[in-house]
PDB file of C-alpha atoms in Angstrom:
ATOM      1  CA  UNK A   1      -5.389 -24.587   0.400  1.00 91.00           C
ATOM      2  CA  UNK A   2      -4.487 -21.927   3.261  1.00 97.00           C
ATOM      3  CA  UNK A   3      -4.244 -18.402   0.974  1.00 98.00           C
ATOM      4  CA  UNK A   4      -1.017 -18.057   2.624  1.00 98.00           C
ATOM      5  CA  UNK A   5       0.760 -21.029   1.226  1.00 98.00           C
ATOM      6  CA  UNK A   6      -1.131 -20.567  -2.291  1.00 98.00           C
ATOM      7  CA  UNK A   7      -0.011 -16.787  -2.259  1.00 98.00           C
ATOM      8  CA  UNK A   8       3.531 -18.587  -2.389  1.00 98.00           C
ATOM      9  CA  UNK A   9       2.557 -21.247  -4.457  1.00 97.00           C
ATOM     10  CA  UNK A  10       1.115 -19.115  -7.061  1.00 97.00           C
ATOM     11  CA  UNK A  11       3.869 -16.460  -7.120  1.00 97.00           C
ATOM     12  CA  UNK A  12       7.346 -18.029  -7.377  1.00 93.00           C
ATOM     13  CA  UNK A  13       8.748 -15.837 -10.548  1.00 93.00           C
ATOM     14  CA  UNK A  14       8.041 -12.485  -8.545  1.00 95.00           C
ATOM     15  CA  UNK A  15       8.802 -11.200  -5.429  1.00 96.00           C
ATOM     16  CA  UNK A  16       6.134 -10.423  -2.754  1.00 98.00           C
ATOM     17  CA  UNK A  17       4.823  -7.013  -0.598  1.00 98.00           C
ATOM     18  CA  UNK A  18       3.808  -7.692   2.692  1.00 98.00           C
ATOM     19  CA  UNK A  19       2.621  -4.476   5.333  1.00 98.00           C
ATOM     20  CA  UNK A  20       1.882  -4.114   8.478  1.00 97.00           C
ATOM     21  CA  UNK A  21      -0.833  -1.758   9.911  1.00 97.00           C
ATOM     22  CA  UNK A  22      -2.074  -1.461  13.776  1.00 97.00           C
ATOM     23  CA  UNK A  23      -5.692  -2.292  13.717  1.00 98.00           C
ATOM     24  CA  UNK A  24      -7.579   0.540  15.782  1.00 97.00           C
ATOM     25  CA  UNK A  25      -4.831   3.310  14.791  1.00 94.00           C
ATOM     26  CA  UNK A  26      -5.127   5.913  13.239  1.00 88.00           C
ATOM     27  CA  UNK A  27      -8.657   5.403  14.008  1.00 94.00           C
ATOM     28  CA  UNK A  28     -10.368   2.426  15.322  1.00 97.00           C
ATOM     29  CA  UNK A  29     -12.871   1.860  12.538  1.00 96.00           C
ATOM     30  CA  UNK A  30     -11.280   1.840   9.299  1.00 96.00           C
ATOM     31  CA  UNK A  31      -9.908  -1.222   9.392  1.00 98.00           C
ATOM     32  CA  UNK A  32     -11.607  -2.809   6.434  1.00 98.00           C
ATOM     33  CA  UNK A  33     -11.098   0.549   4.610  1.00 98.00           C
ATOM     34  CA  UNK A  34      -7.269   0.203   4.816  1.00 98.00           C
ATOM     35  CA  UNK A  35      -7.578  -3.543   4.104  1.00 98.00           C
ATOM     36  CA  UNK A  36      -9.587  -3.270   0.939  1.00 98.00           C
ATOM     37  CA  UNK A  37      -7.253  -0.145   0.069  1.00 98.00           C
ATOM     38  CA  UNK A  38      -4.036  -2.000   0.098  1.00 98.00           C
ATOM     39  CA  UNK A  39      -5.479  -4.819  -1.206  1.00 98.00           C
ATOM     40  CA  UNK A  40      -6.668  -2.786  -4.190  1.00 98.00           C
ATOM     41  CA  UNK A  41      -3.190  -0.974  -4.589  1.00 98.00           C
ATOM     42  CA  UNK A  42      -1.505  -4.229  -5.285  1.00 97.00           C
ATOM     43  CA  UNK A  43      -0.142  -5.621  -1.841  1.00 98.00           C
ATOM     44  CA  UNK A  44       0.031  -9.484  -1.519  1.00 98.00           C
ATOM     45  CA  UNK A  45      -0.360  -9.821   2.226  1.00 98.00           C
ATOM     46  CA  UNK A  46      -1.335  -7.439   5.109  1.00 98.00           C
ATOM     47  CA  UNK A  47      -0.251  -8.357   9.283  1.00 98.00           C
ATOM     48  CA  UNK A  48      -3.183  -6.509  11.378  1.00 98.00           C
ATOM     49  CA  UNK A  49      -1.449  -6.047  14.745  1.00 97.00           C
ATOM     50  CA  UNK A  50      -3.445  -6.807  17.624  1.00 97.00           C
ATOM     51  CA  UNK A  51      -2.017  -3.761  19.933  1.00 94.00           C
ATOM     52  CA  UNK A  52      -0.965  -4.908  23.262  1.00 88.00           C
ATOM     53  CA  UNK A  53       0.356  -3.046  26.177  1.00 83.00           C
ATOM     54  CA  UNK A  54       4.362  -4.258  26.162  1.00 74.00           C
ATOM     55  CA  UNK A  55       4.784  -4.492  22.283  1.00 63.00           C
ATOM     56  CA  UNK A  56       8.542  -5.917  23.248  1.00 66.00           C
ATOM     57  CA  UNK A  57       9.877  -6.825  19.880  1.00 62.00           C
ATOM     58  CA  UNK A  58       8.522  -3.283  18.443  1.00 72.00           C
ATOM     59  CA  UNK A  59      10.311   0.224  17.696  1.00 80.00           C
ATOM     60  CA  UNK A  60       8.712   3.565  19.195  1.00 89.00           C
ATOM     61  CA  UNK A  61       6.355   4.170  15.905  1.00 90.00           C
ATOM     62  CA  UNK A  62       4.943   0.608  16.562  1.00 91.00           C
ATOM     63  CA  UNK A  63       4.677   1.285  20.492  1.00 91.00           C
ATOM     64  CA  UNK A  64       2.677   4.546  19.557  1.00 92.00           C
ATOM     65  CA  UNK A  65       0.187   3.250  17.212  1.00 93.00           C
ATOM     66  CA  UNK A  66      -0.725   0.344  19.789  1.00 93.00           C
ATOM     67  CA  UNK A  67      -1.049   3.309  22.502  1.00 93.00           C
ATOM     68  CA  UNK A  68      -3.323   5.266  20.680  1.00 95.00           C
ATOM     69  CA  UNK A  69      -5.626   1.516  19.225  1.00 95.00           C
ATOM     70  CA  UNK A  70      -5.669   0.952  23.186  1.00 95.00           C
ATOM     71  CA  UNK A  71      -6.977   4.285  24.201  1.00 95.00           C
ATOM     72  CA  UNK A  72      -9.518   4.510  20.836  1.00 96.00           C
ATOM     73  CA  UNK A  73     -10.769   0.771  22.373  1.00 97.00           C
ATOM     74  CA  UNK A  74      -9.506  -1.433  20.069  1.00 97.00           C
ATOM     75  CA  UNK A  75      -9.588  -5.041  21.195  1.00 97.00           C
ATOM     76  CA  UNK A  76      -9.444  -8.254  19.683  1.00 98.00           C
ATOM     77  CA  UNK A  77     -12.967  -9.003  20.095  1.00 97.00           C
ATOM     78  CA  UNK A  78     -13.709  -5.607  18.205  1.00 98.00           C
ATOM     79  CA  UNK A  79     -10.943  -6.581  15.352  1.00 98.00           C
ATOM     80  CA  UNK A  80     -12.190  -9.579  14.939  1.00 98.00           C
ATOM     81  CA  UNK A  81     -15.689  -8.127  14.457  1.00 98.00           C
ATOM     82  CA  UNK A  82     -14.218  -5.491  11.774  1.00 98.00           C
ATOM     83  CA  UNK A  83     -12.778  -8.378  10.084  1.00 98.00           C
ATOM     84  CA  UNK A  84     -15.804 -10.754   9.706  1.00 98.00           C
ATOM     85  CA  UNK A  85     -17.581  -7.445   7.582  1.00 98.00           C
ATOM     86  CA  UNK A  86     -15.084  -7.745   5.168  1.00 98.00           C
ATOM     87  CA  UNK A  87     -14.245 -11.272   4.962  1.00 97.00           C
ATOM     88  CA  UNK A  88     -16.002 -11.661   1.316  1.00 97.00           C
ATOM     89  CA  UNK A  89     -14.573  -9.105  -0.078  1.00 97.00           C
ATOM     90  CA  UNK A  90     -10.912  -9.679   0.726  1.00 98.00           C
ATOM     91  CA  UNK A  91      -8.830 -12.214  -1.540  1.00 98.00           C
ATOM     92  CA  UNK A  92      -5.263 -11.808  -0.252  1.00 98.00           C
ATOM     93  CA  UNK A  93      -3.865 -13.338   2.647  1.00 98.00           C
ATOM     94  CA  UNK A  94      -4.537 -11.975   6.207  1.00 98.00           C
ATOM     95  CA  UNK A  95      -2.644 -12.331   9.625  1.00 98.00           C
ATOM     96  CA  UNK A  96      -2.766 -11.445  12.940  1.00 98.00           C
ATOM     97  CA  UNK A  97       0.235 -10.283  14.784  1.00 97.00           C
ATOM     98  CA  UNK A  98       0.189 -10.240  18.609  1.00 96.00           C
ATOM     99  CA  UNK A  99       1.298 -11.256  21.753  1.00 95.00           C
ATOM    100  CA  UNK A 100       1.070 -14.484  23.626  1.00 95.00           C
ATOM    101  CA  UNK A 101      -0.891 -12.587  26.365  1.00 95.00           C
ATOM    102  CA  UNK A 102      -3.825 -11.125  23.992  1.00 96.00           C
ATOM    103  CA  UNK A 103      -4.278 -14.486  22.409  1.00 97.00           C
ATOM    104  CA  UNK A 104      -4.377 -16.286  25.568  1.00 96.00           C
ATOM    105  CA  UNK A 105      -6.924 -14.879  27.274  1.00 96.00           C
ATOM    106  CA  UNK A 106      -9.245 -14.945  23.942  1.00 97.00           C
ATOM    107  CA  UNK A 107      -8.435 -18.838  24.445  1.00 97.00           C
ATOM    108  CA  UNK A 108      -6.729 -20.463  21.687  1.00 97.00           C
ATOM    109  CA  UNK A 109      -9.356 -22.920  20.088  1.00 97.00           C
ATOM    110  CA  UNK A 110     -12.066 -19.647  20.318  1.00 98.00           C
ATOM    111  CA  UNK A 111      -9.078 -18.066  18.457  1.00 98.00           C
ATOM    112  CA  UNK A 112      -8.838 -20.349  15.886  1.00 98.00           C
ATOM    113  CA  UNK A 113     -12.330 -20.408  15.356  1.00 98.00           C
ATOM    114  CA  UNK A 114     -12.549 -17.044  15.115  1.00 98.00           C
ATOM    115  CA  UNK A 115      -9.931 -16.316  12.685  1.00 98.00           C
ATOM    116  CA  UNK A 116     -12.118 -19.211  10.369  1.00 98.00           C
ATOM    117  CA  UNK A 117     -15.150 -17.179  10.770  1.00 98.00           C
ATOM    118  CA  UNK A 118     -13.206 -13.980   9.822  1.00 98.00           C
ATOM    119  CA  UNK A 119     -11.207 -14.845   6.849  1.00 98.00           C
ATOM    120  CA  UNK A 120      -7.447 -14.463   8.662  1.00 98.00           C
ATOM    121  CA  UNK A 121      -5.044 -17.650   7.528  1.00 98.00           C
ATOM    122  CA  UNK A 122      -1.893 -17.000  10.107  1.00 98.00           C
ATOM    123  CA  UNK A 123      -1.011 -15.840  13.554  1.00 98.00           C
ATOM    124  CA  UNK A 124       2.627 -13.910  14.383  1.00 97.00           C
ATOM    125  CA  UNK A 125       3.175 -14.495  18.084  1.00 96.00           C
ATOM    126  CA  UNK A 126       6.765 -12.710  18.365  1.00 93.00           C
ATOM    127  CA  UNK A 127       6.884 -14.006  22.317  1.00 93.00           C
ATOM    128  CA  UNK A 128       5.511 -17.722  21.812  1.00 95.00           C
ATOM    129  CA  UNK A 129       8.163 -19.914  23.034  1.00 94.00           C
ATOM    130  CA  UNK A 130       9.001 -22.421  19.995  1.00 94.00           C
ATOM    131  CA  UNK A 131       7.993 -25.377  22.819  1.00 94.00           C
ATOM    132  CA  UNK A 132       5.248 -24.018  23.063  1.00 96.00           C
ATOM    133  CA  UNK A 133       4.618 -23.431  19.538  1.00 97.00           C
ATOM    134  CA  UNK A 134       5.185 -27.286  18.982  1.00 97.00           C
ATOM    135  CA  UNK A 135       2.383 -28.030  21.487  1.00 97.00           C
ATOM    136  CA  UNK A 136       0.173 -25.370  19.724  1.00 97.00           C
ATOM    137  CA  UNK A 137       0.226 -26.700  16.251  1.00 97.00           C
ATOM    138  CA  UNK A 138      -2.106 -29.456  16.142  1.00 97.00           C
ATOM    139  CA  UNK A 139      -4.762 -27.133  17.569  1.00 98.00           C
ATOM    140  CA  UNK A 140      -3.777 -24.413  14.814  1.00 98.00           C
ATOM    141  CA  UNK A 141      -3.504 -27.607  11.885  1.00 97.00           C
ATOM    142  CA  UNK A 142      -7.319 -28.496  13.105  1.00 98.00           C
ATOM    143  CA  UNK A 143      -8.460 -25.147  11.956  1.00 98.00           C
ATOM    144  CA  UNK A 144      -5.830 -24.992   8.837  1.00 98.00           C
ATOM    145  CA  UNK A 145      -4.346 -21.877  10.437  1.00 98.00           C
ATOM    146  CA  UNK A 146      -0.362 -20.825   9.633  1.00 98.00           C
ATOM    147  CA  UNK A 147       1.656 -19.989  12.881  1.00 98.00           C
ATOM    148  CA  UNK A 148       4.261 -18.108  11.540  1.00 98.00           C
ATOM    149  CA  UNK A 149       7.749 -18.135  13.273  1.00 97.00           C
ATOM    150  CA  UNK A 150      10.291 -15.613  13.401  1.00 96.00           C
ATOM    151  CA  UNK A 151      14.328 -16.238  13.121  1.00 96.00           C
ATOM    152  CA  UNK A 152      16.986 -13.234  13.385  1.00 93.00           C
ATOM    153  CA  UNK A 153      20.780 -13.170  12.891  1.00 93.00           C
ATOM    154  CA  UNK A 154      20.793 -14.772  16.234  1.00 93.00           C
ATOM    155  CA  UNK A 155      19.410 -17.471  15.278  1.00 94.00           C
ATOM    156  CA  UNK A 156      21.936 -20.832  15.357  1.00 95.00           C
ATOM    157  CA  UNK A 157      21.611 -23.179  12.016  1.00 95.00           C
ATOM    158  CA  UNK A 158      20.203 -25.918  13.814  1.00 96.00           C
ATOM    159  CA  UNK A 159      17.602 -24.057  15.466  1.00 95.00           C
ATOM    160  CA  UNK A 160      16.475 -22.537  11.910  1.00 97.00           C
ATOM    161  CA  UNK A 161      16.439 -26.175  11.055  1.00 97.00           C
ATOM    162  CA  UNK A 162      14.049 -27.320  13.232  1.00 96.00           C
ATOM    163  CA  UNK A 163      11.577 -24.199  13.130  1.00 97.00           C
ATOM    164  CA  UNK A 164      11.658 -25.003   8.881  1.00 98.00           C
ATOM    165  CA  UNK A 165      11.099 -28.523   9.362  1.00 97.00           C
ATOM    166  CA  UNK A 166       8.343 -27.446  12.074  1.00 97.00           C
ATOM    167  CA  UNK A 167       6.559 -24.965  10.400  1.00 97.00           C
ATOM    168  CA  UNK A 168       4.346 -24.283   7.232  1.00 95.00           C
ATOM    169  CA  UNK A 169       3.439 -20.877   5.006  1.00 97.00           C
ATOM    170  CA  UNK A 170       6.856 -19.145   5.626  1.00 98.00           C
ATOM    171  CA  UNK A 171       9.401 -18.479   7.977  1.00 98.00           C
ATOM    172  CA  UNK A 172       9.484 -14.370   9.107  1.00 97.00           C
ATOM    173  CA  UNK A 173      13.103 -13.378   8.644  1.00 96.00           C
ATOM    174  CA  UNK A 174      14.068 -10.449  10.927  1.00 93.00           C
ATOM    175  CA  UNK A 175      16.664  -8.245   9.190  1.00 87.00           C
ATOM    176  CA  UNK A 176      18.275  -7.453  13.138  1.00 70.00           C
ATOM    177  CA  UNK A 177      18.296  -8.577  16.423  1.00 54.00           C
ATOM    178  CA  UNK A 178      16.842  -5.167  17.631  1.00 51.00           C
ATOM    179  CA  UNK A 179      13.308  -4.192  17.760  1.00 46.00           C
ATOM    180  CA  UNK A 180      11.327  -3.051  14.461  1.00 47.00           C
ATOM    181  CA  UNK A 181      12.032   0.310  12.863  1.00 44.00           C
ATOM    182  CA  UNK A 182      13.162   1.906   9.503  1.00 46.00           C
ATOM    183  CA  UNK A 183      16.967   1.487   8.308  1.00 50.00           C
ATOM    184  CA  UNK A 184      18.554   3.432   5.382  1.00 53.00           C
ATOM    185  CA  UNK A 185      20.244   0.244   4.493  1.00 56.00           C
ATOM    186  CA  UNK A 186      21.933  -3.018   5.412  1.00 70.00           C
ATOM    187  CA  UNK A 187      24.846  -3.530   6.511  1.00 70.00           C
ATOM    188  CA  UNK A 188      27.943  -5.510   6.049  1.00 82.00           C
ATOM    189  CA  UNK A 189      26.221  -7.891   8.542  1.00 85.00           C
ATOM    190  CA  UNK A 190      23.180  -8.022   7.857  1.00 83.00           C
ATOM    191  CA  UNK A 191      24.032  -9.104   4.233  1.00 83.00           C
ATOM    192  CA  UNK A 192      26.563 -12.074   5.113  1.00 89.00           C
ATOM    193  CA  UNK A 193      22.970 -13.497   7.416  1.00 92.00           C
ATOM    194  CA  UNK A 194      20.990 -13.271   4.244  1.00 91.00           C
ATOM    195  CA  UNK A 195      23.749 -15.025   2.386  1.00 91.00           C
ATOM    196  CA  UNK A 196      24.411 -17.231   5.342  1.00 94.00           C
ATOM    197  CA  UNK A 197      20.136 -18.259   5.324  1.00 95.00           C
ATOM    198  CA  UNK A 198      20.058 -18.557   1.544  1.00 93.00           C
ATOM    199  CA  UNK A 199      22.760 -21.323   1.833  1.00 94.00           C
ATOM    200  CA  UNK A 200      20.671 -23.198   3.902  1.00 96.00           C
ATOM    201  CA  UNK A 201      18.303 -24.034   1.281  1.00 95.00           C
ATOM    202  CA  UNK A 202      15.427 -24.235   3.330  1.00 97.00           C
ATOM    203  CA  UNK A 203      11.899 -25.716   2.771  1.00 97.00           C
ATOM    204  CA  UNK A 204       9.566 -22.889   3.471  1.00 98.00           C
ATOM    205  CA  UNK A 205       9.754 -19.084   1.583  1.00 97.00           C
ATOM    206  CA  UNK A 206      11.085 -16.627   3.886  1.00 97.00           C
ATOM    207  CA  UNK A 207       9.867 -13.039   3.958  1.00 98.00           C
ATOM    208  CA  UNK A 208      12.684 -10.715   5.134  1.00 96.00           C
ATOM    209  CA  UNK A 209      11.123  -7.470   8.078  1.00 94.00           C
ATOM    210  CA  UNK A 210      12.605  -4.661  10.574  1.00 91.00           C
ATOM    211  CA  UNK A 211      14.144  -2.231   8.856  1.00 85.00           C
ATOM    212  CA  UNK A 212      12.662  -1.760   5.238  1.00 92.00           C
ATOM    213  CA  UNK A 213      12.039   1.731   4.170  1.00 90.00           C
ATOM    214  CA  UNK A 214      13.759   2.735   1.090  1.00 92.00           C
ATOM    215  CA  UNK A 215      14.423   1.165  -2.377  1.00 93.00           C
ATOM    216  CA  UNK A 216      18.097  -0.348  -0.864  1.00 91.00           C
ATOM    217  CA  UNK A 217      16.524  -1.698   1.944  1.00 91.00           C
ATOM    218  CA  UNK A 218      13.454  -3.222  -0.138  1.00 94.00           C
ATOM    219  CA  UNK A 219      15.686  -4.427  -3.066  1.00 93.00           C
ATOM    220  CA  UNK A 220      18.326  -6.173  -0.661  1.00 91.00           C
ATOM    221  CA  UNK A 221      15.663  -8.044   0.797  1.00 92.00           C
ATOM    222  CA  UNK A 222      13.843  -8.916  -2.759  1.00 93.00           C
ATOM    223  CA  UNK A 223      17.210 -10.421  -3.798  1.00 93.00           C
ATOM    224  CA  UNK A 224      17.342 -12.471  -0.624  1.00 94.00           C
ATOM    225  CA  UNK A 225      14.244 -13.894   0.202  1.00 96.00           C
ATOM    226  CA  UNK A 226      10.711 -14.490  -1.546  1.00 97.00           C
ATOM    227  CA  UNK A 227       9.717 -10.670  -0.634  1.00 97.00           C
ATOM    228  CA  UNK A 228       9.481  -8.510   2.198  1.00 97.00           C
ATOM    229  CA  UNK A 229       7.556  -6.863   4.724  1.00 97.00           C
ATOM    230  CA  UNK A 230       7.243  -3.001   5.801  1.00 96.00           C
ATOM    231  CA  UNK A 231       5.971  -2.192   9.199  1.00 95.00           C
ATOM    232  CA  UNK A 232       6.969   1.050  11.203  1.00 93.00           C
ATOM    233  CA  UNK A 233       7.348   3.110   7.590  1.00 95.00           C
ATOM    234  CA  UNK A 234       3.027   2.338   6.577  1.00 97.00           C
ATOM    235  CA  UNK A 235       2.270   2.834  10.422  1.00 96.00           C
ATOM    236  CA  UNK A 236       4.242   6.111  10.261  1.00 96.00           C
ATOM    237  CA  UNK A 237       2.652   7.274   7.026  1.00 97.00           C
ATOM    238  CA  UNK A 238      -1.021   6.075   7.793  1.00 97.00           C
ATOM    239  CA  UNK A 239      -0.665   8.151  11.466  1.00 96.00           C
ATOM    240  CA  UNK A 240       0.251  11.368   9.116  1.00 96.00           C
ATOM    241  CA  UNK A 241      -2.381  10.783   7.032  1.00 97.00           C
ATOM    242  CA  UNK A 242      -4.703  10.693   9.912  1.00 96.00           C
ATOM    243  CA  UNK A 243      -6.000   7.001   8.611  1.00 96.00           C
ATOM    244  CA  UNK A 244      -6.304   7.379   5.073  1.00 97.00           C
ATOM    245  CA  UNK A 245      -5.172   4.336   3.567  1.00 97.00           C
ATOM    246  CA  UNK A 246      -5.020   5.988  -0.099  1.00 98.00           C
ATOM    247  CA  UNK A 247      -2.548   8.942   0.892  1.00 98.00           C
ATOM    248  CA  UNK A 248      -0.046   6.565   3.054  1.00 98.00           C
ATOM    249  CA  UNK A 249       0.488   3.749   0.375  1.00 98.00           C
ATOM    250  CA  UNK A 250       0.831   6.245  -2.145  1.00 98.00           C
ATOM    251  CA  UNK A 251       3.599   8.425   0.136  1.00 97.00           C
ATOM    252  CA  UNK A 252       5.182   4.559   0.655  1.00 97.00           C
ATOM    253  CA  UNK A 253       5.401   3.974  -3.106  1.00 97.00           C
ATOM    254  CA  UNK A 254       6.850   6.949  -3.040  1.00 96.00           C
ATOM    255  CA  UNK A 255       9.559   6.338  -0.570  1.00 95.00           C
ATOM    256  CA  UNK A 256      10.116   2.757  -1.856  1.00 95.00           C
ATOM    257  CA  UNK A 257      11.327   5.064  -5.367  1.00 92.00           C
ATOM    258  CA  UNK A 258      14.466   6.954  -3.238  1.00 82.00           C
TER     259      UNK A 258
END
């Protein structure tokens, strides 16, 4: 079974920690270290962002961390590399997140293949057109690989529909229409769309992003979805800590407290 959908599978009486780190920032070759770290420290699912040159769906802390991966050389190639070393010794669920462009010109099928060889179960592609997605699949079922797909407030109840019946591991709920960043809370808004998604009953777990920084933020989107997913808060914290995995998760527990 793909680790993603057994993480699920395996964990429906608790909710689930998900974070986000730019591979190749703070520094390009501690990958594995921050991957075994987090691992270690309890978190049930890591994105590695694949740092591209127009991160459009991504806030300014995002935007700087795949700045500085570019200019220490991170590539895909060189990520995937990383990952392979530690592919034994990582249990928890692994996936890429990237743009269409990066993944392209790796060619999809060597993709694929690659992500096999290197232990990684799912790909976000934030830009992949959901046609497009449809004509990826079968080459992403072949190698059991989860193309996760992203839905935000935006998002009309019969085109949620279709991506759930479409799709397999979970569905990425983004908390806002606006590009990834830390929020002191939810709004008014934001909290009729969770209610408005949970009504929906859908098949797949949803993981709720954007935004989560605090204990409001992370407990609102515990009690509306199967768990959720910090991004710009780690990056921040890992870039202050100049890379060390140990110091940012413990300033995020920390924060996740307040």
């Amino acid at each position: 079974m793909n680790k993603i959908n057994k993480l699920f599978t395996d964990n429906k009486d608790r909710k689930l920690l998900s974070l986000y780190f730019c591979a190749g920032s703070a520094k390009l070759d501690n990958t594995g270290d921050v991957i075994k770290t987090l691992e270690k420290r309890g978190i049930d699912m890591i994105e590695v962002g694949v740092p591209f040159s127009d991160p459009m769906a991504d806030g300014p802390v995002i935007q700087e961390a795949a700045t500085k991966a570019l200019k220490n050389g991170m590539t895909l190639r060189l990520l995937f590399s990383q990952l392979k070393a530690i592919k034994d010794e990582v249990r928890i669920p692994l996936i890429l997140m990237g743009y269409l462009n990066v993944f392209m010109q790796y060619g999809f099928e060597e993709f694929f293949k690659s992500c096999v060889e290197c232990g990684v179960s799912g790909a976000i592609i934030p830009d992949l057109p959901f046609a497009d997605y449809l004509e990826l699949k079968p080459l992403a079922d072949k190698y059991d690989i989860r193309i996760i797909m992203l839905i935000t407030p935006e998002t009309s109840d019969e085109r949620i529909r279709f991506i759930d019946e479409n799709t397999d591991g979970f569905i990425y709920m983004v908390s806002s229409a606006s590009t990834t960043g830390a929020q002191k809370s939810f709004d008014e808004q934001k909290q009729e769309y969770f209610q408005r998604i949970n009504g929906m009953n859908l098949r797949n777990p949803r993981m709720i992003g954007f935004g989560i920084s605090n204990k409001q933020t992370l407990e609102a989107a515990q009690q509306n979805a199967a768990g959720a997913i910090i991004g710009s808060k780690f990056v921040q914290l890992l870039a202050e800590a100049d890379g060390d995995a140990e110091k940012a998760i413990d300033r995020l527990y920390e924060a996740l407290e307040k």
